[in-house]
Amino acid sequence: MAQIVLEDVWKVFPDGTEAVRSFDLDIADGEFVVLVGPSGCGKTTVLRMVAGLETISKGTATIGDRVVNDLPPKERDIAMVFQNYALYPHMSVYDNMAFGLKLQKVPRQEIDERVREAGRILGLGDLLKRKPAALSGGQRQRVAMGRAIVRYPQAFLMDEPLSNLDAKLRVQTRAEIARLQDELGVTTIYVTHDQVEAMTMGDRVAVMRKGVLQQVDTPQSLYEHPTNLFVAGFIGSPAMNLVEGSLVPADGALAVKLAGFQLPVPDEVMAERPDLRQYEGRKIIIGVRPEDMEDASLLSDAPAERRISSTVELREALGSDVVVHFPIDAPPPVTEEAIELRADVGQEALERHQETAQASRSIILARLNPRTRARQGELIELVVDTHRLHFFDPDTGLGIYGHEE
């Protein structure tokens, strides 16, 4: 178990591509940190530099009290779990998991205890005598995870370890990984593109974009206080709605004006975000999470000034909630981060957003109580929780908070 510190770490490939730039991250002893971001953002490259599978172009990586830049992987006392299994086909599950311990000359009884405990945790207890060829893909990945778990290393490095498991087993296994990591107290870096994994597993989550660390914080802080448009749009599912609007004076306070509606900014929000005063009368980017809107017909005391209305374009019934899509006459932001976020959800969605942007309209998503009677093609009135609004500078894309931020 050890602290991992990355100081001003860069990775520049021979063709000049900067995969990781000026990366700083201090991971405490026993902490579980998740690296998350879209494909190609550099998260796996960071992991591989910690493991010694990629050289560090510039900067320093420290594990425990040792600078490991020039140490080979086997001398770093880490255990990796890859997306691919890399199992020995001629060995049983038991022997695959025990192999590294035998090389370390761990006593036979201790090897047996560790392997059987890992097998129990990962649901492999009845499969220890089988060969990898007799296992499903998900089972093979669990063997690979077990092989790392039994070593009790200074650090676990995990690269998309659950990607080959089915949905139910992913939920079960991520809970077991988090429980085991907490129980063993082993420092862990976990790479995933799945924000649900990131938010449910990590003590802290590090969000990356184009090789640069955007923000590292607890999952709840990332959700409630995103540092910029990219983090705001990347964390949360469905993603935060982002539209252009303006801040206007209203009865001695401020209000958000967008799409013909005017929503008051509560005093508590102004107190938490004093820098908003600087944007009075100016264009601003407004963020509203889908879950911070509700069908007005389900609320008995929702004030009229917090309501917006539109026609439902699409209704998605998900059982526990209903997601409705509706247009408003407010343009989506056209910053580089916002365009990248729209592209990340797929080309079809990007083209749709581009069309609405040309018409100065945005498609908004709201996650509603399943009792809503909202139907496609019908008018809906929604109540916005204005205490949960987010605000961003249209030029820099940075979140607007206070001077202490």
Coordinates of C-alpha atoms in Angstrom, one line a residue:
M1 CA 0.0 0.0 0.0
A2 CA 1.4 3.4 -1.0
Q3 CA 0.8 6.9 -2.1
I4 CA 1.1 7.6 -5.8
V5 CA 2.2 11.0 -7.0
L6 CA 2.3 12.3 -10.5
E7 CA 4.1 15.6 -11.0
D8 CA 3.9 17.5 -14.3
V9 CA 3.8 14.2 -16.2
W10 CA 3.8 14.4 -20.0
K11 CA 3.6 11.8 -22.7
V12 CA 4.7 12.8 -26.2
F13 CA 4.9 10.1 -28.8
P14 CA 7.6 10.1 -31.5
D15 CA 5.3 11.7 -34.1
G16 CA 4.9 14.7 -31.8
T17 CA 1.4 13.7 -30.5
E18 CA 0.9 15.0 -26.9
A19 CA -1.2 12.2 -25.4
V20 CA -0.9 13.6 -21.8
R21 CA 0.1 17.2 -20.9
S22 CA 1.2 18.6 -17.5
F23 CA -0.6 16.0 -15.5
D24 CA -0.6 16.4 -11.7
L25 CA -2.3 14.0 -9.4
D26 CA -1.7 13.1 -5.7
I27 CA -3.3 9.8 -4.7
A28 CA -3.3 9.1 -1.0
D29 CA -2.4 5.8 0.5
G30 CA -5.4 3.5 0.2
E31 CA -7.4 5.9 -1.9
F32 CA -9.6 4.7 -4.9
V33 CA -9.2 7.2 -7.8
V34 CA -11.0 6.8 -11.1
L35 CA -9.8 8.3 -14.3
V36 CA -12.7 9.0 -16.6
G37 CA -13.2 10.7 -20.0
P38 CA -14.1 10.1 -23.6
S39 CA -12.1 7.7 -25.8
G40 CA -8.7 9.0 -26.6
C41 CA -8.5 11.5 -23.7
G42 CA -5.3 9.9 -22.3
K43 CA -6.6 8.1 -19.3
T44 CA -5.1 4.7 -20.2
T45 CA -1.8 6.3 -21.2
V46 CA -1.6 7.8 -17.6
L47 CA -2.3 4.3 -16.2
R48 CA 0.4 2.7 -18.4
M49 CA 3.0 5.3 -17.4
V50 CA 2.3 4.5 -13.7
A51 CA 2.6 0.8 -14.5
G52 CA 5.9 1.2 -16.5
L53 CA 4.3 0.1 -19.8
E54 CA 4.8 3.5 -21.3
T55 CA 7.8 5.7 -20.7
I56 CA 7.3 9.2 -19.2
S57 CA 8.4 11.9 -21.6
K58 CA 8.7 14.5 -18.8
G59 CA 7.8 14.7 -15.1
T60 CA 8.0 12.3 -12.2
A61 CA 5.9 9.3 -11.0
T62 CA 6.4 8.2 -7.4
I63 CA 5.0 5.1 -5.8
G64 CA 5.5 5.0 -2.1
D65 CA 8.8 6.6 -1.4
R66 CA 10.4 5.6 -4.8
V67 CA 10.6 7.5 -8.0
V68 CA 9.7 4.8 -10.5
N69 CA 10.3 6.5 -13.9
D70 CA 13.1 4.1 -14.8
L71 CA 11.9 1.0 -12.9
P72 CA 10.6 -1.9 -15.0
P73 CA 7.0 -2.9 -14.3
K74 CA 7.9 -6.0 -12.2
E75 CA 9.9 -3.9 -9.7
R76 CA 7.0 -1.4 -9.1
D77 CA 5.0 -3.8 -6.8
I78 CA 1.7 -3.1 -8.7
A79 CA -0.9 -5.4 -10.1
M80 CA -2.7 -4.7 -13.3
V81 CA -6.0 -5.8 -14.7
F82 CA -6.4 -5.2 -18.4
Q83 CA -9.4 -5.1 -20.7
N84 CA -8.0 -8.3 -22.2
Y85 CA -7.6 -11.4 -20.1
A86 CA -4.0 -12.6 -20.9
L87 CA -4.5 -16.0 -19.1
Y88 CA -2.3 -19.0 -19.4
P89 CA -4.5 -21.4 -21.5
H90 CA -2.8 -24.6 -20.2
M91 CA -3.4 -23.7 -16.5
S92 CA -6.5 -24.1 -14.4
V93 CA -8.3 -21.1 -13.0
Y94 CA -6.6 -21.9 -9.6
D95 CA -3.2 -22.1 -11.1
N96 CA -3.6 -18.9 -13.1
M97 CA -4.5 -17.0 -10.0
A98 CA -1.8 -18.7 -7.9
F99 CA 1.0 -18.4 -10.5
G100 CA 2.4 -15.0 -9.4
L101 CA 2.3 -16.0 -5.7
K102 CA 4.3 -19.1 -6.5
L103 CA 7.0 -17.0 -8.2
Q104 CA 7.1 -14.9 -5.0
K105 CA 7.5 -18.1 -3.0
V106 CA 4.5 -17.4 -0.9
P107 CA 3.7 -20.4 1.5
R108 CA 1.4 -23.0 -0.1
Q109 CA -1.3 -22.6 2.6
E110 CA -1.4 -18.9 2.2
I111 CA -1.6 -19.2 -1.6
D112 CA -4.6 -21.6 -1.2
E113 CA -6.4 -19.2 1.3
R114 CA -5.9 -16.1 -1.0
V115 CA -7.0 -17.9 -4.2
R116 CA -10.1 -19.4 -2.6
E117 CA -11.1 -16.1 -1.0
A118 CA -10.7 -14.3 -4.3
G119 CA -12.6 -17.1 -6.0
R120 CA -15.4 -16.7 -3.6
I121 CA -15.5 -12.9 -4.0
L122 CA -15.6 -13.1 -7.7
G123 CA -18.0 -16.0 -8.0
L124 CA -15.4 -18.4 -9.2
G125 CA -15.5 -20.9 -6.4
D126 CA -16.9 -23.7 -8.5
L127 CA -14.7 -23.0 -11.5
L128 CA -11.2 -23.3 -10.0
K129 CA -10.4 -26.5 -11.7
R130 CA -11.5 -25.4 -15.2
K131 CA -9.2 -24.2 -18.0
P132 CA -9.8 -20.7 -19.5
A133 CA -11.1 -22.3 -22.7
A134 CA -14.1 -23.7 -20.7
L135 CA -15.0 -20.2 -19.4
S136 CA -17.1 -17.4 -20.8
G137 CA -15.6 -14.1 -21.5
G138 CA -16.9 -12.6 -18.3
Q139 CA -15.6 -15.5 -16.2
R140 CA -12.1 -15.1 -17.8
Q141 CA -12.1 -11.4 -16.9
R142 CA -12.9 -12.3 -13.3
V143 CA -10.0 -14.7 -13.3
A144 CA -7.7 -12.0 -14.4
M145 CA -9.1 -9.7 -11.7
G146 CA -8.6 -12.5 -9.1
R147 CA -4.9 -12.9 -10.2
A148 CA -4.3 -9.3 -9.3
I149 CA -6.3 -9.3 -6.1
V150 CA -4.4 -12.3 -4.6
R151 CA -1.1 -10.5 -4.9
Y152 CA -1.8 -7.9 -2.2
P153 CA 0.4 -5.3 -4.1
Q154 CA 1.1 -1.7 -3.2
A155 CA -1.4 -0.6 -5.8
F156 CA -4.0 -1.9 -8.1
L157 CA -4.1 -0.5 -11.7
M158 CA -7.3 -1.4 -13.5
D159 CA -8.0 -0.6 -17.1
E160 CA -11.7 -1.1 -18.1
P161 CA -11.8 -4.4 -16.2
L162 CA -15.6 -4.8 -16.4
S163 CA -16.0 -4.1 -20.1
N164 CA -16.6 -7.7 -21.0
L165 CA -19.2 -8.5 -18.3
D166 CA -22.9 -8.4 -18.8
A167 CA -24.9 -5.6 -17.2
K168 CA -26.0 -7.5 -14.1
L169 CA -22.6 -8.9 -13.4
R170 CA -21.0 -5.5 -13.9
V171 CA -23.1 -4.0 -11.1
Q172 CA -22.3 -6.9 -8.8
T173 CA -18.6 -7.0 -9.6
R174 CA -18.0 -3.3 -9.3
A175 CA -19.6 -3.4 -5.8
E176 CA -17.3 -6.3 -4.9
I177 CA -14.3 -4.4 -6.2
A178 CA -15.2 -1.3 -4.2
R179 CA -15.8 -3.4 -1.1
L180 CA -12.6 -5.4 -1.4
Q181 CA -10.5 -2.3 -2.1
D182 CA -12.0 -0.6 1.0
E183 CA -11.3 -3.8 3.1
L184 CA -7.7 -4.2 1.9
G185 CA -7.0 -0.5 1.8
V186 CA -4.9 -0.9 -1.4
T187 CA -4.3 2.3 -3.4
T188 CA -6.2 1.9 -6.7
I189 CA -6.2 3.7 -10.0
Y190 CA -9.2 2.6 -12.1
V191 CA -9.7 3.7 -15.7
T192 CA -13.2 3.7 -17.3
H193 CA -15.2 5.5 -19.9
D194 CA -18.4 4.6 -17.9
Q195 CA -19.3 7.5 -15.6
V196 CA -21.6 5.3 -13.6
E197 CA -18.7 3.2 -12.6
A198 CA -16.7 6.3 -11.9
M199 CA -19.3 7.9 -9.8
T200 CA -20.2 4.8 -7.8
M201 CA -16.7 3.4 -7.2
G202 CA -14.3 6.3 -6.7
D203 CA -13.3 8.1 -3.6
R204 CA -12.3 10.8 -6.1
V205 CA -12.8 11.0 -9.8
A206 CA -10.4 12.6 -12.2
V207 CA -12.0 13.9 -15.5
M208 CA -9.7 14.1 -18.5
R209 CA -10.1 15.8 -21.9
K210 CA -7.5 15.8 -24.7
G211 CA -4.7 14.7 -22.4
V212 CA -5.4 17.4 -19.8
L213 CA -6.8 16.9 -16.3
Q214 CA -10.0 19.0 -16.1
Q215 CA -11.0 18.4 -12.5
V216 CA -10.4 15.9 -9.7
D217 CA -12.9 15.8 -6.8
T218 CA -15.4 13.6 -5.0
P219 CA -18.2 12.3 -7.2
Q220 CA -20.8 14.6 -5.5
S221 CA -18.6 17.7 -5.9
L222 CA -18.1 17.0 -9.6
Y223 CA -21.8 16.7 -10.0
E224 CA -22.7 19.8 -8.0
H225 CA -19.7 22.1 -8.8
P226 CA -18.3 21.3 -12.2
T227 CA -15.3 23.5 -13.0
N228 CA -16.2 24.0 -16.6
L229 CA -18.6 23.1 -19.4
F230 CA -16.9 19.9 -20.3
V231 CA -17.1 18.4 -16.8
A232 CA -20.7 19.7 -16.5
G233 CA -21.7 18.0 -19.7
F234 CA -19.7 14.8 -19.2
I235 CA -20.8 14.0 -15.6
G236 CA -24.5 13.1 -15.3
S237 CA -26.8 10.8 -17.3
P238 CA -28.7 12.1 -19.2
A239 CA -26.3 14.9 -19.6
M240 CA -26.8 18.4 -18.3
N241 CA -28.8 20.7 -20.6
L242 CA -26.6 23.6 -21.7
V243 CA -28.2 26.7 -23.4
E244 CA -27.4 30.3 -24.0
G245 CA -29.3 32.9 -22.0
S246 CA -28.7 36.1 -20.1
L247 CA -28.8 37.5 -16.6
V248 CA -31.2 40.4 -16.1
P249 CA -32.1 42.6 -13.1
A250 CA -35.4 41.6 -11.4
D251 CA -36.8 43.3 -8.3
G252 CA -33.3 44.0 -6.9
A253 CA -32.1 40.5 -7.7
L254 CA -31.2 38.7 -10.9
A255 CA -33.1 36.4 -13.2
V256 CA -32.2 34.1 -16.0
K257 CA -33.8 35.1 -19.3
L258 CA -34.0 32.4 -22.0
A259 CA -36.5 31.2 -24.6
G260 CA -39.1 33.8 -23.6
F261 CA -39.0 32.7 -20.0
Q262 CA -37.6 34.5 -17.0
L263 CA -36.5 32.4 -14.0
P264 CA -35.5 34.1 -10.7
V265 CA -32.1 33.3 -9.3
P266 CA -32.6 32.6 -5.6
D267 CA -30.7 34.6 -2.9
E268 CA -28.9 31.4 -1.8
V269 CA -27.5 30.9 -5.3
M270 CA -26.3 34.4 -5.4
A271 CA -24.6 34.0 -2.1
E272 CA -22.9 30.8 -3.3
R273 CA -21.9 32.4 -6.6
P274 CA -21.1 36.0 -5.9
D275 CA -19.3 36.4 -9.3
L276 CA -22.7 36.2 -11.0
R277 CA -23.1 39.9 -10.3
Q278 CA -20.4 40.6 -12.9
Y279 CA -22.6 39.1 -15.6
E280 CA -25.7 41.3 -15.1
G281 CA -27.0 42.3 -18.5
R282 CA -24.6 39.9 -20.3
K283 CA -24.9 36.7 -22.2
I284 CA -24.3 33.6 -20.1
I285 CA -24.5 29.8 -20.5
I286 CA -27.1 28.2 -18.3
G287 CA -26.9 24.6 -17.2
V288 CA -30.0 22.6 -16.0
R289 CA -29.8 18.9 -15.2
P290 CA -32.7 16.8 -16.4
E291 CA -33.5 15.6 -12.9
D292 CA -33.9 19.2 -11.7
M293 CA -37.2 19.6 -13.6
E294 CA -40.6 18.2 -12.8
D295 CA -44.0 18.0 -14.4
A296 CA -45.9 20.9 -12.9
S297 CA -49.1 19.0 -12.9
L298 CA -47.7 16.7 -10.2
L299 CA -46.8 19.5 -7.9
S300 CA -49.4 21.4 -5.9
D301 CA -47.4 24.5 -4.8
A302 CA -44.9 25.2 -7.6
P303 CA -44.5 28.9 -8.1
A304 CA -45.5 30.2 -11.5
E305 CA -42.2 32.1 -12.0
R306 CA -40.2 28.9 -12.0
R307 CA -42.2 27.3 -14.9
I308 CA -41.4 26.8 -18.5
S309 CA -43.6 25.1 -21.2
S310 CA -43.1 23.4 -24.5
T311 CA -44.3 20.5 -26.7
V312 CA -43.0 17.0 -26.1
E313 CA -41.1 15.7 -29.1
L314 CA -40.1 12.4 -27.6
R315 CA -41.1 10.4 -24.5
E316 CA -38.9 7.6 -23.1
A317 CA -40.5 5.6 -20.3
L318 CA -37.7 3.9 -18.3
G319 CA -39.8 2.5 -15.5
S320 CA -38.4 4.4 -12.5
D321 CA -38.7 7.6 -14.4
V322 CA -39.7 9.2 -17.7
V323 CA -37.4 11.2 -19.9
V324 CA -39.1 13.8 -22.2
H325 CA -37.4 15.7 -25.0
F326 CA -38.7 19.1 -25.9
P327 CA -37.5 22.2 -27.8
I328 CA -36.9 25.7 -26.5
D329 CA -36.0 28.8 -28.4
A330 CA -32.5 29.2 -26.9
P331 CA -29.4 28.4 -28.9
P332 CA -27.0 25.7 -27.6
P333 CA -23.5 26.9 -26.7
V334 CA -21.0 26.8 -29.6
T335 CA -17.8 26.5 -27.5
E336 CA -15.2 23.8 -28.4
E337 CA -16.1 21.9 -25.2
A338 CA -19.8 21.9 -25.9
I339 CA -19.3 20.8 -29.5
E340 CA -17.0 18.0 -28.3
L341 CA -19.6 16.8 -25.8
R342 CA -22.3 16.7 -28.5
A343 CA -20.0 14.7 -30.8
D344 CA -19.3 12.3 -28.0
V345 CA -22.9 11.1 -27.9
G346 CA -22.9 10.2 -31.6
Q347 CA -22.9 11.7 -35.0
E348 CA -26.7 11.5 -35.4
A349 CA -27.2 13.5 -32.1
L350 CA -24.5 15.9 -33.2
E351 CA -26.2 16.6 -36.5
R352 CA -29.5 17.1 -34.8
H353 CA -28.0 19.6 -32.4
Q354 CA -26.3 21.4 -35.3
E355 CA -29.7 21.8 -37.0
T356 CA -31.3 23.2 -33.9
A357 CA -28.4 25.5 -33.3
Q358 CA -28.9 27.0 -36.8
A359 CA -32.5 27.6 -35.9
S360 CA -31.5 29.0 -32.5
R361 CA -33.3 26.2 -30.7
S362 CA -32.1 23.6 -28.3
I363 CA -33.5 20.1 -27.5
I364 CA -33.9 19.9 -23.7
L365 CA -34.2 16.6 -21.7
A366 CA -36.2 16.4 -18.4
R367 CA -36.2 13.4 -16.1
L368 CA -39.7 13.2 -14.6
N369 CA -41.7 11.2 -12.1
P370 CA -43.1 8.1 -13.8
R371 CA -46.6 9.3 -12.9
T372 CA -46.3 12.1 -15.4
R373 CA -49.0 12.1 -18.1
A374 CA -46.7 13.9 -20.6
R375 CA -47.3 12.5 -24.1
Q376 CA -45.5 13.0 -27.4
G377 CA -47.0 15.9 -29.3
E378 CA -48.7 17.4 -26.3
L379 CA -47.9 20.6 -24.4
I380 CA -46.1 20.2 -21.1
E381 CA -45.5 22.6 -18.3
L382 CA -42.3 22.0 -16.2
V383 CA -41.1 23.4 -12.9
V384 CA -37.4 24.2 -12.8
D385 CA -35.5 23.9 -9.5
T386 CA -33.7 27.2 -9.8
H387 CA -31.6 26.5 -6.7
R388 CA -29.9 23.9 -8.8
L389 CA -29.1 26.0 -11.9
H390 CA -25.5 26.1 -13.2
F391 CA -23.8 29.1 -14.8
F392 CA -20.8 29.3 -17.2
D393 CA -18.8 32.0 -18.8
P394 CA -19.5 31.9 -22.6
D395 CA -16.0 32.9 -23.5
T396 CA -13.9 30.7 -21.2
G397 CA -16.4 27.9 -20.5
L398 CA -15.5 28.1 -16.8
G399 CA -18.1 27.7 -14.1
I400 CA -19.1 30.9 -12.4
Y401 CA -18.8 30.7 -8.6
G402 CA -17.1 33.0 -6.2
H403 CA -13.7 34.5 -5.8
E404 CA -12.7 31.7 -3.4
E405 CA -13.2 29.2 -6.2

